[in-house]
Amino acid sequence: MASMSRRVAGFGTTVFSEINALARAHGAVNLGQGAPDFDGPPEVLAAAVTAVNRQLNQYAPGIGMATARAAIARHAERFYGQRLDPESEVLITSGATEGIFAAILGLADAGDEVIVFEPVYDSYVPNMVMAGVTPRYVALRGDDWTFDPDELANAFNPRTRAIIVNTPHNPTGKVYSRAELTMIGELCQKHDVVAITDEVYEHILYDGVAHTRLATLPGMAERTLTISSLGKTFSVTGWKVGWAVGPEPLITAVNRAHQFITFAVAAPLQAAVATALDQPPAFYSDLQTMYQSKRDRMLGVLQKAGFETIKPQGSYFIMADWRGVAPSRIKDDLQFAEWLTTKIGVACIPPSIFYQDSDKHLGRYLARFAACKKDETLAAAAARLSKLSDD
Ligand SMILES: Cc1ncc(COP(=O)(O)O)c(C=O)c1O
């Protein structure tokens, strides 16, 4: 008996699970996975608890609870001036992850191509493989993670159905500039392609850098599906409450897939969406201040330990070149992540997992650290990393 379909046989277990297991076994401070080790705002948590106690425990509507959809539309208008009809242009999904999978299934056919930027968030390509869609890669290079405009233009062809843009970007911390997004938007219009954006880090930005929503650029409202979630902004990654917003034909297509993947998202958690997104301006600015201080602190710790860091503009990740700190027998990022976790006691993610096989060398000398941790956790990591510069 075949124990597995050919569709999933190539996936293996994710490096995230392996690093987490290794970190647990060795008591390492885990700066691997991008999940905060602290809770979100108490009033947001309380709103979900209240909903459970008020018997909001049966299926929510498939497209999402009306109060949550209205709050998502308000948030889009408040931050981006994007006007959405909550009845037809907002769909609640089980995290951004399900939104992206449903988008690929709902918008692209087997044999179509979808363009992604590399390094690429780890779920997109397996999603495409499951949908029979072919990924087409465009590399982000150099310390500012720019792409070659010709390489991007050449990636578009008659089979291209969509492009996925993740900004702010995991794992690099890149925030796509308005000029870059304009170029992407123009190519989408020229080739009649849909843009799917993953904006889960939309509120985690540094040094006054602005986040541009591709859907708001000229000609893009009718061909952009914007995906985001509560997880990162409200430190509730375990809730898996996300959404896709965009023009009605795209939302209808995504919902065709969504209705047969999850059908509906956890009702009491959706009941907390309005409390979360309607937070006053101080919440959003305090979030940036908090993460700016964590990022700056970790940049300092890593530099002092001997890493060469690449300054992120957004997200809560820091990429760093480890060649200045590792023993000479360490040859690649996988060996480095294992060594740092087991011998130094700090877990990180090896970025080559975000590249296709032929490009893995682009992540070979890097490590990804997540700074979304309590100050005590960062202090414990700092103490262990300081050993690297002792000898
Ligand atoms: C770029 C990116 N997209 C999506 C997700 C997952 O979002 P959610 O938890 O809302 O499914 C993550 C989480 O790490 C991410 O980094």
Short mmCIF file of C-alpha atoms and ligand atoms in Angstrom, two decimals:
data_model
loop_
_atom_site.label_atom_id
_atom_site.label_comp_id
_atom_site.label_asym_id
_atom_site.label_seq_id
_atom_site.Cartn_x
_atom_site.Cartn_y
_atom_site.Cartn_z
CA MET A 1 0.00 0.00 0.00
CA ALA A 2 1.36 3.44 -0.91
CA SER A 3 1.40 5.37 2.35
CA MET A 4 1.43 8.80 0.78
CA SER A 5 0.29 10.56 -2.36
CA ARG A 6 2.97 11.62 -4.83
CA ARG A 7 1.58 15.14 -4.39
CA VAL A 8 2.89 15.44 -0.83
CA ALA A 9 5.72 12.89 -0.82
CA GLY A 10 8.33 15.51 -1.76
CA PHE A 11 7.42 17.93 1.03
CA GLY A 12 9.20 16.29 3.99
CA THR A 13 8.72 17.81 7.43
CA THR A 14 9.36 21.51 7.70
CA VAL A 15 12.67 22.77 9.01
CA PHE A 16 10.60 24.85 11.47
CA SER A 17 9.40 21.66 13.19
CA GLU A 18 12.93 20.24 13.18
CA ILE A 19 14.50 23.37 14.67
CA ASN A 20 11.72 23.63 17.28
CA ALA A 21 12.31 20.01 18.31
CA LEU A 22 16.07 20.57 18.46
CA ALA A 23 15.60 23.78 20.45
CA ARG A 24 13.39 21.95 22.96
CA ALA A 25 15.78 19.01 23.27
CA HIS A 26 18.76 21.32 23.93
CA GLY A 27 17.00 23.96 26.00
CA ALA A 28 17.88 26.59 23.39
CA VAL A 29 16.44 30.11 23.39
CA ASN A 30 14.18 29.89 20.36
CA LEU A 31 14.63 32.79 17.95
CA GLY A 32 13.58 30.50 15.11
CA GLN A 33 9.84 30.53 14.62
CA GLY A 34 8.16 33.88 13.97
CA ALA A 35 5.70 33.75 16.85
CA PRO A 36 5.76 36.12 19.84
CA ASP A 37 6.35 34.57 23.27
CA PHE A 38 3.99 37.16 24.76
CA ASP A 39 0.24 37.73 24.58
CA GLY A 40 -1.73 40.24 22.57
CA PRO A 41 -3.82 43.13 24.00
CA PRO A 42 -5.97 41.93 26.96
CA GLU A 43 -9.15 43.48 25.53
CA VAL A 44 -8.74 41.51 22.31
CA LEU A 45 -8.28 38.27 24.26
CA ALA A 46 -11.25 39.19 26.46
CA ALA A 47 -13.47 39.75 23.41
CA ALA A 48 -12.90 36.14 22.32
CA VAL A 49 -13.53 34.80 25.82
CA THR A 50 -16.75 36.81 26.04
CA ALA A 51 -17.88 35.40 22.70
CA VAL A 52 -17.35 31.83 23.94
CA ASN A 53 -19.35 32.60 27.08
CA ARG A 54 -22.11 34.27 25.06
CA GLN A 55 -22.63 31.09 23.08
CA LEU A 56 -21.07 32.26 19.84
CA ASN A 57 -19.86 28.72 19.38
CA GLN A 58 -21.61 27.47 16.26
CA TYR A 59 -20.56 27.80 12.62
CA ALA A 60 -19.94 31.33 11.45
CA PRO A 61 -21.08 32.25 7.93
CA GLY A 62 -18.67 30.84 5.32
CA ILE A 63 -17.55 34.28 4.14
CA GLY A 64 -17.06 35.40 7.73
CA MET A 65 -18.97 37.09 10.52
CA ALA A 66 -20.54 40.40 9.48
CA THR A 67 -19.00 42.39 12.36
CA ALA A 68 -15.53 41.09 11.45
CA ARG A 69 -15.93 41.82 7.73
CA ALA A 70 -17.13 45.35 8.53
CA ALA A 71 -14.10 45.89 10.79
CA ILE A 72 -11.72 44.68 8.07
CA ALA A 73 -13.30 47.13 5.61
CA ARG A 74 -12.98 49.97 8.17
CA HIS A 75 -9.32 49.13 8.74
CA ALA A 76 -8.59 49.15 4.98
CA GLU A 77 -10.15 52.59 4.62
CA ARG A 78 -8.53 53.97 7.77
CA PHE A 79 -4.96 52.96 6.88
CA TYR A 80 -4.97 52.89 3.07
CA GLY A 81 -8.02 54.83 1.91
CA GLN A 82 -9.16 51.55 0.30
CA ARG A 83 -12.97 51.37 0.11
CA LEU A 84 -14.41 47.88 0.27
CA ASP A 85 -17.92 46.51 0.34
CA PRO A 86 -17.91 44.21 3.38
CA GLU A 87 -20.72 42.14 1.81
CA SER A 88 -18.86 41.15 -1.35
CA GLU A 89 -15.23 42.24 -1.11
CA VAL A 90 -14.08 40.68 2.19
CA LEU A 91 -13.59 36.98 2.95
CA ILE A 92 -12.43 35.64 6.33
CA THR A 93 -9.96 32.76 6.11
CA SER A 94 -8.16 30.49 8.53
CA GLY A 95 -5.11 32.73 8.75
CA ALA A 96 -3.34 34.27 5.81
CA THR A 97 -2.05 30.78 5.07
CA GLU A 98 -5.44 29.44 4.06
CA GLY A 99 -6.21 32.68 2.21
CA ILE A 100 -3.14 32.20 0.02
CA PHE A 101 -3.88 28.54 -0.65
CA ALA A 102 -7.52 29.28 -1.49
CA ALA A 103 -6.36 32.14 -3.72
CA ILE A 104 -4.04 29.89 -5.70
CA LEU A 105 -6.73 27.20 -6.01
CA GLY A 106 -9.43 29.70 -6.88
CA LEU A 107 -7.45 31.79 -9.37
CA ALA A 108 -5.00 29.51 -11.19
CA ASP A 109 -5.48 26.29 -13.14
CA ALA A 110 -3.15 23.31 -13.33
CA GLY A 111 -0.43 24.16 -15.83
CA ASP A 112 -0.60 27.90 -15.13
CA GLU A 113 2.36 29.80 -13.71
CA VAL A 114 2.48 32.01 -10.64
CA ILE A 115 5.45 34.32 -10.08
CA VAL A 116 7.08 34.47 -6.63
CA PHE A 117 10.05 36.37 -5.28
CA GLU A 118 12.86 34.38 -3.76
CA PRO A 119 13.53 33.90 -0.86
CA VAL A 120 9.90 32.81 -0.75
CA TYR A 121 7.66 32.18 2.28
CA ASP A 122 7.59 28.45 2.75
CA SER A 123 3.91 27.66 2.11
CA TYR A 124 3.49 29.28 -1.32
CA VAL A 125 5.33 26.72 -3.43
CA PRO A 126 3.82 23.61 -1.75
CA ASN A 127 0.42 25.29 -2.24
CA MET A 128 1.20 25.58 -5.95
CA VAL A 129 2.44 22.00 -6.17
CA MET A 130 -0.86 20.81 -4.63
CA ALA A 131 -2.76 22.92 -7.16
CA GLY A 132 -0.68 21.69 -10.12
CA VAL A 133 0.54 25.26 -10.66
CA THR A 134 4.15 25.98 -11.67
CA PRO A 135 6.12 28.51 -9.61
CA ARG A 136 8.24 31.00 -11.54
CA TYR A 137 11.01 32.53 -9.41
CA VAL A 138 12.45 36.03 -9.43
CA ALA A 139 15.41 36.52 -7.07
CA LEU A 140 15.81 39.30 -4.51
CA ARG A 141 19.52 40.06 -4.22
CA GLY A 142 22.04 42.16 -2.30
CA ASP A 143 21.66 43.77 1.10
CA ASP A 144 18.66 45.78 -0.07
CA TRP A 145 17.03 42.70 -1.60
CA THR A 146 16.23 44.34 -4.92
CA PHE A 147 15.11 42.47 -8.02
CA ASP A 148 16.33 42.90 -11.56
CA PRO A 149 13.51 44.62 -13.53
CA ASP A 150 14.40 42.63 -16.66
CA GLU A 151 14.32 39.34 -14.77
CA LEU A 152 10.87 40.26 -13.48
CA ALA A 153 9.61 41.37 -16.90
CA ASN A 154 10.91 38.14 -18.46
CA ALA A 155 9.11 36.02 -15.86
CA PHE A 156 5.74 37.14 -17.27
CA ASN A 157 4.52 35.01 -20.17
CA PRO A 158 1.18 33.80 -21.60
CA ARG A 159 0.90 31.10 -18.90
CA THR A 160 1.27 33.58 -16.01
CA ARG A 161 -1.94 33.86 -14.00
CA ALA A 162 -0.76 35.61 -10.85
CA ILE A 163 2.17 37.08 -8.94
CA ILE A 164 2.53 36.85 -5.16
CA VAL A 165 4.11 39.82 -3.39
CA ASN A 166 4.86 39.59 0.32
CA THR A 167 5.54 43.00 1.85
CA PRO A 168 6.91 43.53 4.49
CA HIS A 169 8.81 40.41 3.54
CA ASN A 170 9.63 37.26 5.44
CA PRO A 171 12.51 36.30 5.78
CA THR A 172 14.40 39.42 4.62
CA GLY A 173 12.54 42.29 6.27
CA LYS A 174 12.35 44.05 2.91
CA VAL A 175 9.51 46.54 2.45
CA TYR A 176 8.78 46.90 -1.26
CA SER A 177 9.07 50.53 -2.35
CA ARG A 178 6.27 52.34 -4.14
CA ALA A 179 8.48 52.38 -7.27
CA GLU A 180 8.96 48.60 -7.15
CA LEU A 181 5.24 48.01 -6.60
CA THR A 182 4.42 50.39 -9.45
CA MET A 183 6.66 48.36 -11.74
CA ILE A 184 4.98 45.13 -10.61
CA GLY A 185 1.53 46.68 -11.08
CA GLU A 186 2.34 47.86 -14.60
CA LEU A 187 3.50 44.37 -15.59
CA CYS A 188 0.32 42.86 -14.11
CA GLN A 189 -1.78 45.22 -16.22
CA LYS A 190 0.29 44.68 -19.35
CA HIS A 191 -0.04 40.88 -19.09
CA ASP A 192 -3.54 40.77 -17.54
CA VAL A 193 -2.27 39.07 -14.38
CA VAL A 194 -3.72 39.09 -10.84
CA ALA A 195 -1.57 40.24 -7.90
CA ILE A 196 -1.91 38.38 -4.60
CA THR A 197 -0.31 40.29 -1.76
CA ASP A 198 0.64 38.86 1.62
CA GLU A 199 0.68 41.80 4.04
CA VAL A 200 0.66 40.03 7.41
CA TYR A 201 3.47 42.34 8.66
CA GLU A 202 1.72 45.51 7.41
CA HIS A 203 1.99 47.19 10.84
CA ILE A 204 5.54 46.12 11.74
CA LEU A 205 7.72 48.78 10.11
CA TYR A 206 10.95 50.50 11.12
CA ASP A 207 12.71 53.83 10.76
CA GLY A 208 9.58 55.59 9.46
CA VAL A 209 9.39 53.37 6.33
CA ALA A 210 5.85 53.36 4.87
CA HIS A 211 3.95 50.27 3.75
CA THR A 212 2.33 50.64 0.35
CA ARG A 213 -0.71 48.55 -0.45
CA LEU A 214 -0.39 47.41 -4.07
CA ALA A 215 -4.19 47.40 -4.42
CA THR A 216 -4.20 51.19 -4.01
CA LEU A 217 -1.85 51.91 -6.94
CA PRO A 218 -3.36 53.06 -10.26
CA GLY A 219 -5.16 50.30 -12.15
CA MET A 220 -4.57 47.70 -9.42
CA ALA A 221 -7.82 47.78 -7.38
CA GLU A 222 -9.58 45.52 -9.88
CA ARG A 223 -6.79 42.95 -10.09
CA THR A 224 -5.33 42.71 -6.58
CA LEU A 225 -6.25 40.32 -3.81
CA THR A 226 -4.85 41.60 -0.51
CA ILE A 227 -4.30 39.04 2.23
CA SER A 228 -3.52 39.70 5.88
CA SER A 229 -4.35 38.43 9.35
CA LEU A 230 -4.58 39.20 13.05
CA GLY A 231 -1.68 36.95 14.03
CA LYS A 232 1.32 39.25 13.79
CA THR A 233 -0.25 42.65 14.55
CA PHE A 234 -2.10 41.41 17.63
CA SER A 235 0.36 38.71 18.78
CA VAL A 236 -2.26 35.95 18.41
CA THR A 237 -0.59 33.73 15.81
CA GLY A 238 -2.37 30.69 17.28
CA TRP A 239 -5.78 32.08 16.37
CA LYS A 240 -5.34 31.73 12.63
CA VAL A 241 -7.84 34.43 11.75
CA GLY A 242 -7.04 36.03 8.41
CA TRP A 243 -8.76 37.60 5.43
CA ALA A 244 -8.62 38.25 1.73
CA VAL A 245 -10.00 41.52 0.37
CA GLY A 246 -10.41 42.62 -3.21
CA PRO A 247 -12.88 42.97 -6.07
CA GLU A 248 -15.98 40.79 -5.99
CA PRO A 249 -15.01 38.47 -8.88
CA LEU A 250 -11.70 37.58 -7.18
CA ILE A 251 -13.33 37.11 -3.76
CA THR A 252 -15.99 34.89 -5.33
CA ALA A 253 -13.28 32.73 -6.93
CA VAL A 254 -11.31 32.42 -3.68
CA ASN A 255 -14.48 31.61 -1.74
CA ARG A 256 -15.26 28.75 -4.15
CA ALA A 257 -12.10 27.06 -2.84
CA HIS A 258 -12.42 28.31 0.76
CA GLN A 259 -15.93 26.88 1.18
CA PHE A 260 -14.54 23.38 0.65
CA ILE A 261 -11.28 23.79 2.60
CA THR A 262 -12.41 25.16 5.97
CA PHE A 263 -15.94 26.36 5.11
CA ALA A 264 -15.88 28.79 8.07
CA VAL A 265 -13.37 30.17 10.56
CA ALA A 266 -13.55 29.87 14.39
CA ALA A 267 -16.59 31.96 15.36
CA PRO A 268 -15.57 33.31 18.80
CA LEU A 269 -12.20 34.41 17.45
CA GLN A 270 -13.88 36.28 14.61
CA ALA A 271 -15.97 38.03 17.24
CA ALA A 272 -12.74 39.67 18.47
CA VAL A 273 -11.71 41.05 15.07
CA ALA A 274 -13.45 44.40 15.51
CA THR A 275 -11.97 44.93 18.99
CA ALA A 276 -8.54 44.25 17.49
CA LEU A 277 -8.62 46.26 14.27
CA ASP A 278 -10.50 49.20 15.81
CA GLN A 279 -7.67 49.80 18.31
CA PRO A 280 -6.78 53.49 18.63
CA PRO A 281 -3.78 54.97 16.82
CA ALA A 282 -1.64 54.63 19.98
CA PHE A 283 -1.87 50.84 19.77
CA TYR A 284 -0.41 50.79 16.27
CA SER A 285 2.32 53.32 17.05
CA ASP A 286 3.24 51.54 20.31
CA LEU A 287 3.56 48.28 18.36
CA GLN A 288 6.08 49.91 16.05
CA THR A 289 7.99 51.44 18.96
CA MET A 290 8.15 48.09 20.73
CA TYR A 291 9.37 46.22 17.67
CA GLN A 292 11.81 48.96 16.69
CA SER A 293 13.44 48.63 20.11
CA LYS A 294 13.58 44.81 19.86
CA ARG A 295 15.03 45.00 16.36
CA ASP A 296 17.66 47.55 17.34
CA ARG A 297 18.60 45.57 20.41
CA MET A 298 19.00 42.33 18.43
CA LEU A 299 20.96 44.06 15.69
CA GLY A 300 23.38 45.23 18.39
CA VAL A 301 23.60 41.80 20.03
CA LEU A 302 24.25 40.05 16.71
CA GLN A 303 26.84 42.59 15.58
CA LYS A 304 28.67 42.38 18.92
CA ALA A 305 28.75 38.59 18.60
CA GLY A 306 30.44 38.95 15.20
CA PHE A 307 27.56 38.57 12.74
CA GLU A 308 27.24 40.85 9.76
CA THR A 309 23.63 41.95 9.91
CA ILE A 310 21.28 43.14 7.18
CA LYS A 311 18.99 45.85 8.57
CA PRO A 312 15.32 44.96 8.05
CA GLN A 313 12.81 47.70 7.20
CA GLY A 314 9.83 45.69 8.40
CA SER A 315 8.60 42.28 9.71
CA TYR A 316 10.19 40.91 12.86
CA PHE A 317 13.05 39.04 11.28
CA ILE A 318 16.74 39.82 11.00
CA MET A 319 18.99 38.16 8.45
CA ALA A 320 22.66 37.92 9.41
CA ASP A 321 25.80 36.51 7.77
CA TRP A 322 27.34 33.98 10.16
CA ARG A 323 30.77 33.54 8.60
CA GLY A 324 32.44 35.72 11.22
CA VAL A 325 31.26 33.56 14.13
CA ALA A 326 31.17 29.90 13.04
CA PRO A 327 33.99 27.36 13.27
CA SER A 328 35.56 26.63 9.88
CA ARG A 329 34.01 23.15 9.68
CA ILE A 330 30.54 24.71 9.32
CA LYS A 331 29.83 24.79 5.60
CA ASP A 332 26.25 25.93 5.18
CA ASP A 333 23.27 27.52 6.91
CA LEU A 334 21.69 24.18 7.87
CA GLN A 335 24.87 23.12 9.69
CA PHE A 336 25.12 26.57 11.22
CA ALA A 337 21.53 26.58 12.53
CA GLU A 338 22.03 23.13 14.05
CA TRP A 339 25.37 24.15 15.61
CA LEU A 340 24.01 27.42 17.03
CA THR A 341 20.98 25.64 18.48
CA THR A 342 22.82 22.68 20.02
CA LYS A 343 26.20 24.17 20.97
CA ILE A 344 25.44 27.83 21.73
CA GLY A 345 21.82 27.39 22.79
CA VAL A 346 20.13 29.86 20.43
CA ALA A 347 17.83 28.58 17.68
CA CYS A 348 17.58 30.31 14.30
CA ILE A 349 16.17 29.37 10.89
CA PRO A 350 18.43 28.43 7.96
CA PRO A 351 17.24 30.68 5.09
CA SER A 352 18.14 28.26 2.28
CA ILE A 353 14.75 26.63 2.95
CA PHE A 354 13.21 29.72 1.37
CA TYR A 355 14.96 29.02 -1.96
CA GLN A 356 14.47 26.50 -4.78
CA ASP A 357 17.26 23.91 -5.08
CA SER A 358 19.21 25.73 -7.77
CA ASP A 359 19.31 28.96 -5.71
CA LYS A 360 20.00 27.57 -2.24
CA HIS A 361 23.51 29.04 -2.38
CA LEU A 362 21.92 32.51 -2.05
CA GLY A 363 20.95 31.67 1.55
CA ARG A 364 24.00 29.59 2.40
CA TYR A 365 25.83 32.06 4.65
CA LEU A 366 22.78 33.55 6.35
CA ALA A 367 20.74 32.86 9.47
CA ARG A 368 17.26 34.25 10.22
CA PHE A 369 16.55 35.45 13.75
CA ALA A 370 13.07 36.37 15.03
CA ALA A 371 13.08 39.39 17.37
CA CYS A 372 9.42 39.04 18.43
CA LYS A 373 10.31 37.87 21.92
CA LYS A 374 10.04 39.17 25.49
CA ASP A 375 12.94 41.34 26.64
CA GLU A 376 13.97 38.51 29.04
CA THR A 377 14.13 36.08 26.12
CA LEU A 378 16.25 38.48 24.10
CA ALA A 379 18.49 39.01 27.15
CA ALA A 380 18.95 35.24 27.51
CA ALA A 381 19.79 34.97 23.81
CA ALA A 382 22.23 37.88 24.14
CA ALA A 383 24.03 36.21 27.05
CA ARG A 384 24.50 33.02 25.04
CA LEU A 385 25.50 34.78 21.83
CA SER A 386 28.10 36.81 23.74
CA LYS A 387 30.04 33.54 24.12
CA LEU A 388 30.74 33.73 20.40
CA SER A 389 32.92 36.79 20.78
CA ASP A 390 34.60 35.63 24.03
CA ASP A 391 37.15 33.36 22.44
C1 LIG B 1 4.86 35.98 5.06
C2 LIG B 1 3.91 35.22 5.91
N1 LIG B 1 2.70 34.93 5.42
C3 LIG B 1 1.79 34.24 6.16
C4 LIG B 1 2.10 33.81 7.43
C5 LIG B 1 1.08 33.04 8.20
O1 LIG B 1 0.02 33.84 8.56
P1 LIG B 1 -1.22 33.23 9.36
O2 LIG B 1 -0.72 32.77 10.69
O3 LIG B 1 -2.18 34.33 9.43
O4 LIG B 1 -1.71 32.07 8.56
C6 LIG B 1 3.35 34.08 7.97
C7 LIG B 1 3.71 33.59 9.31
O5 LIG B 1 4.85 33.42 9.64
C8 LIG B 1 4.28 34.80 7.18
O6 LIG B 1 5.49 35.08 7.67
#
